[in-house]
Short mmCIF file of C-alpha atoms in Angstrom, two decimals:
data_model
loop_
_atom_site.label_atom_id
_atom_site.label_comp_id
_atom_site.label_asym_id
_atom_site.label_seq_id
_atom_site.Cartn_x
_atom_site.Cartn_y
_atom_site.Cartn_z
CA VAL A 1 0.67 10.70 -22.93
CA PHE A 2 -2.59 12.19 -23.47
CA SER A 3 -6.31 11.33 -24.34
CA LYS A 4 -9.30 13.03 -26.11
CA PHE A 5 -12.42 13.99 -24.09
CA ARG A 6 -15.48 15.63 -25.57
CA LYS A 7 -15.14 17.46 -28.96
CA ASN A 8 -11.17 18.18 -29.49
CA GLU A 9 -10.58 18.45 -25.79
CA ILE A 10 -7.28 17.07 -24.90
CA ARG A 11 -6.44 15.75 -21.29
CA ILE A 12 -2.53 15.18 -20.77
CA MET A 13 -2.54 11.82 -18.66
CA ARG A 14 1.28 11.44 -18.03
CA LEU A 15 4.76 12.64 -18.74
CA ALA A 16 7.48 10.14 -19.56
CA GLY A 17 11.16 11.28 -19.38
CA GLU A 18 14.14 9.45 -20.27
CA GLY A 19 14.36 5.76 -19.38
CA LYS A 20 10.65 5.71 -18.63
CA ILE A 21 8.39 3.14 -19.85
CA LEU A 22 5.76 4.14 -22.29
CA GLY A 23 2.58 2.31 -23.79
CA HIS A 24 2.27 -0.13 -20.99
CA ARG A 25 -1.30 0.72 -20.40
CA GLY A 26 -2.11 -0.36 -23.88
CA PHE A 27 -1.07 -4.05 -22.87
CA SER A 28 -4.12 -6.13 -23.05
CA THR A 29 -6.50 -7.39 -25.55
CA THR A 30 -8.88 -4.44 -25.93
CA ASN A 31 -7.85 -1.18 -27.16
CA TYR A 32 -6.82 1.52 -24.76
CA PRO A 33 -7.79 5.00 -26.56
CA VAL A 34 -4.56 7.19 -25.60
CA SER A 35 -1.93 8.63 -27.95
CA ALA A 36 1.60 9.90 -27.13
CA VAL A 37 3.77 12.72 -28.43
CA ALA A 38 7.40 13.15 -27.99
CA LEU A 39 7.98 16.57 -26.83
CA ILE A 40 11.78 16.41 -27.06
CA PRO A 41 14.16 14.21 -29.38
CA THR A 42 13.52 10.74 -28.40
CA THR A 43 14.37 7.22 -29.14
CA VAL A 44 11.49 4.57 -28.66
CA SER A 45 11.76 0.84 -28.76
CA PHE A 46 8.92 -1.14 -29.49
CA ILE A 47 8.17 -4.67 -27.82
CA SER A 48 5.55 -6.70 -29.47
CA ASN A 49 2.98 -8.37 -27.02
CA GLU A 50 4.33 -11.74 -27.75
CA ILE A 51 7.78 -11.08 -26.92
CA PHE A 52 6.66 -9.12 -23.75
CA ILE A 53 4.69 -11.95 -22.57
CA THR A 54 7.71 -14.37 -23.29
CA LEU A 55 9.88 -11.99 -21.21
CA ILE A 56 7.38 -12.00 -18.37
CA LYS A 57 7.25 -15.58 -18.40
CA ALA A 58 10.90 -16.22 -18.48
CA ASN A 59 12.09 -13.76 -15.99
CA PRO A 60 10.48 -13.61 -12.60
CA ASP A 61 12.61 -10.53 -11.51
CA PHE A 62 11.22 -8.64 -14.43
CA SER A 63 7.68 -9.81 -13.65
CA ILE A 64 8.11 -8.57 -10.12
CA TYR A 65 9.73 -5.26 -11.39
CA LEU A 66 6.48 -4.97 -13.65
CA ILE A 67 3.98 -5.57 -10.96
CA ASN A 68 5.64 -2.99 -8.67
CA PHE A 69 5.81 -0.50 -11.68
CA PHE A 70 1.95 -1.14 -12.38
CA ALA A 71 0.99 -0.56 -8.60
CA GLU A 72 3.15 2.53 -8.56
CA GLN A 73 1.54 3.88 -11.84
CA LEU A 74 -1.97 2.93 -10.31
CA ARG A 75 -1.00 5.00 -7.13
CA GLN A 76 -0.01 7.95 -9.09
CA SER A 77 -3.10 8.03 -11.13
CA GLU A 78 -5.45 7.82 -7.92
CA ASP A 79 -3.16 10.58 -6.70
CA ARG A 80 -3.76 12.62 -9.65
CA MET A 81 -7.41 11.93 -9.86
CA LYS A 82 -7.80 13.19 -6.16
CA SER A 83 -5.56 16.31 -7.07
CA LEU A 84 -7.79 17.12 -10.06
CA MET A 85 -10.99 16.75 -7.79
CA LEU A 86 -9.69 18.26 -4.46
CA SER A 87 -6.71 20.68 -5.14
CA ASP A 88 -6.78 24.19 -5.79
CA VAL A 89 -5.26 25.55 -9.22
CA LYS A 90 -1.85 26.64 -7.41
CA HIS A 91 -1.43 22.92 -6.22
CA LYS A 92 -2.32 21.58 -9.65
CA ILE A 93 0.37 23.83 -11.42
CA ALA A 94 2.95 23.34 -8.79
CA GLU A 95 2.39 19.43 -9.06
CA ILE A 96 2.80 19.77 -12.82
CA LEU A 97 5.99 21.71 -12.19
CA PHE A 98 7.36 18.79 -9.89
CA ASN A 99 6.08 16.33 -12.63
CA LEU A 100 8.38 18.08 -15.20
CA ILE A 101 11.33 18.07 -12.77
CA ASP A 102 10.78 14.47 -12.39
CA SER A 103 10.21 13.61 -16.04
CA PHE A 104 13.11 15.98 -17.62
CA GLY A 105 15.12 17.44 -14.79
CA PHE A 106 16.99 20.57 -15.03
CA ASP A 107 19.11 22.07 -17.72
CA ALA A 108 22.72 20.96 -17.82
CA LYS A 109 24.03 24.50 -18.32
CA GLU A 110 21.55 26.45 -16.42
CA THR A 111 20.98 24.33 -13.34
CA ASN A 112 18.00 26.23 -12.06
CA MET A 113 16.22 26.13 -15.38
CA LEU A 114 13.83 23.10 -16.46
CA SER A 115 15.35 21.27 -19.36
CA TYR A 116 11.90 21.10 -20.98
CA CYS A 117 8.56 22.87 -20.38
CA LEU A 118 5.08 22.48 -21.34
CA SER A 119 3.10 25.42 -23.13
CA ARG A 120 0.55 27.03 -21.18
CA LYS A 121 -2.05 25.34 -23.16
CA ASP A 122 -0.53 21.97 -22.27
CA PHE A 123 -0.29 22.97 -18.53
CA ALA A 124 -4.08 23.65 -18.76
CA ALA A 125 -4.73 20.32 -20.47
CA MET A 126 -2.84 18.51 -17.71
CA ALA A 127 -4.33 20.38 -14.99
CA GLY A 128 -7.84 20.29 -16.19
CA ILE A 129 -8.04 24.04 -16.04
CA THR A 130 -8.53 26.68 -18.45
CA TYR A 131 -5.81 28.41 -20.22
CA GLU A 132 -6.59 31.80 -18.74
CA THR A 133 -6.35 30.35 -15.14
CA THR A 134 -2.97 28.77 -16.13
CA VAL A 135 -1.73 32.01 -17.33
CA ARG A 136 -2.81 33.69 -14.09
CA THR A 137 -1.21 31.28 -11.88
CA LEU A 138 1.86 31.03 -13.38
CA ALA A 139 1.73 34.98 -13.22
CA TYR A 140 1.03 34.69 -9.50
CA PHE A 141 4.08 32.51 -9.07
CA GLN A 142 6.13 34.99 -10.82
CA ARG A 143 5.01 37.81 -8.67
CA LYS A 144 5.63 35.72 -5.64
CA LYS A 145 9.22 35.44 -6.87
CA LEU A 146 8.59 31.56 -7.26
CA MET A 147 9.82 31.80 -10.95
CA LEU A 148 12.00 34.35 -12.71
CA LYS A 149 10.81 34.04 -16.21
CA ILE A 150 7.48 32.25 -17.11
CA TYR A 151 8.26 31.28 -20.46
CA TYR A 152 11.22 29.17 -19.36
CA LEU A 153 9.84 28.46 -15.87
CA ILE A 154 13.17 29.28 -14.35
CA ILE A 155 12.58 28.22 -10.69
CA HIS A 156 14.33 29.78 -7.83
CA LEU A 157 16.21 27.25 -5.89
CA VAL A 158 14.93 28.88 -2.87
CA LEU A 159 11.60 27.54 -4.05
CA THR A 160 10.59 25.15 -1.15
CA LEU A 161 7.88 22.48 -1.07
CA LYS A 162 6.76 24.01 2.16
CA PHE A 163 5.61 26.99 0.28
CA LEU A 164 4.09 25.17 -2.58
CA LEU A 165 2.13 22.96 -0.24
CA ASN A 166 1.02 25.59 2.02
CA PHE A 167 -0.62 28.30 -0.06
#
């Protein structure tokens, strides 16, 4: 999910993997200026606002699920905003790596390789940093033996949260 800022500058707002809800922020009477692009082969189901409202009214459990979902989405958005403002570049890139793991998981055959990885340009757009800074940071991770290959972002299983959170 992305939004355009300024002249042709794109900011990736969120990744959504298999089984995730997408398009929920557009549920209102006003337009929400975001777009989405499928990064991997995807099947998308569309539910009209009318049917969605009918589902909410008819199913209290579904309504509670959505309230919790929206609250979690709000918390994640607030955390992301804090991260963009306060975190250093290494933390931002590390968070995106964990977001990729959460959204897409690891490859079924090569279990220490992400099943999908963003381009360096998309990393920069998601972290709110320049392409060059992204390349330098990924190279730093590679020099520190956190990744074997930058292109595929194969991550050592010995990579620990402790290291990523204590640069």
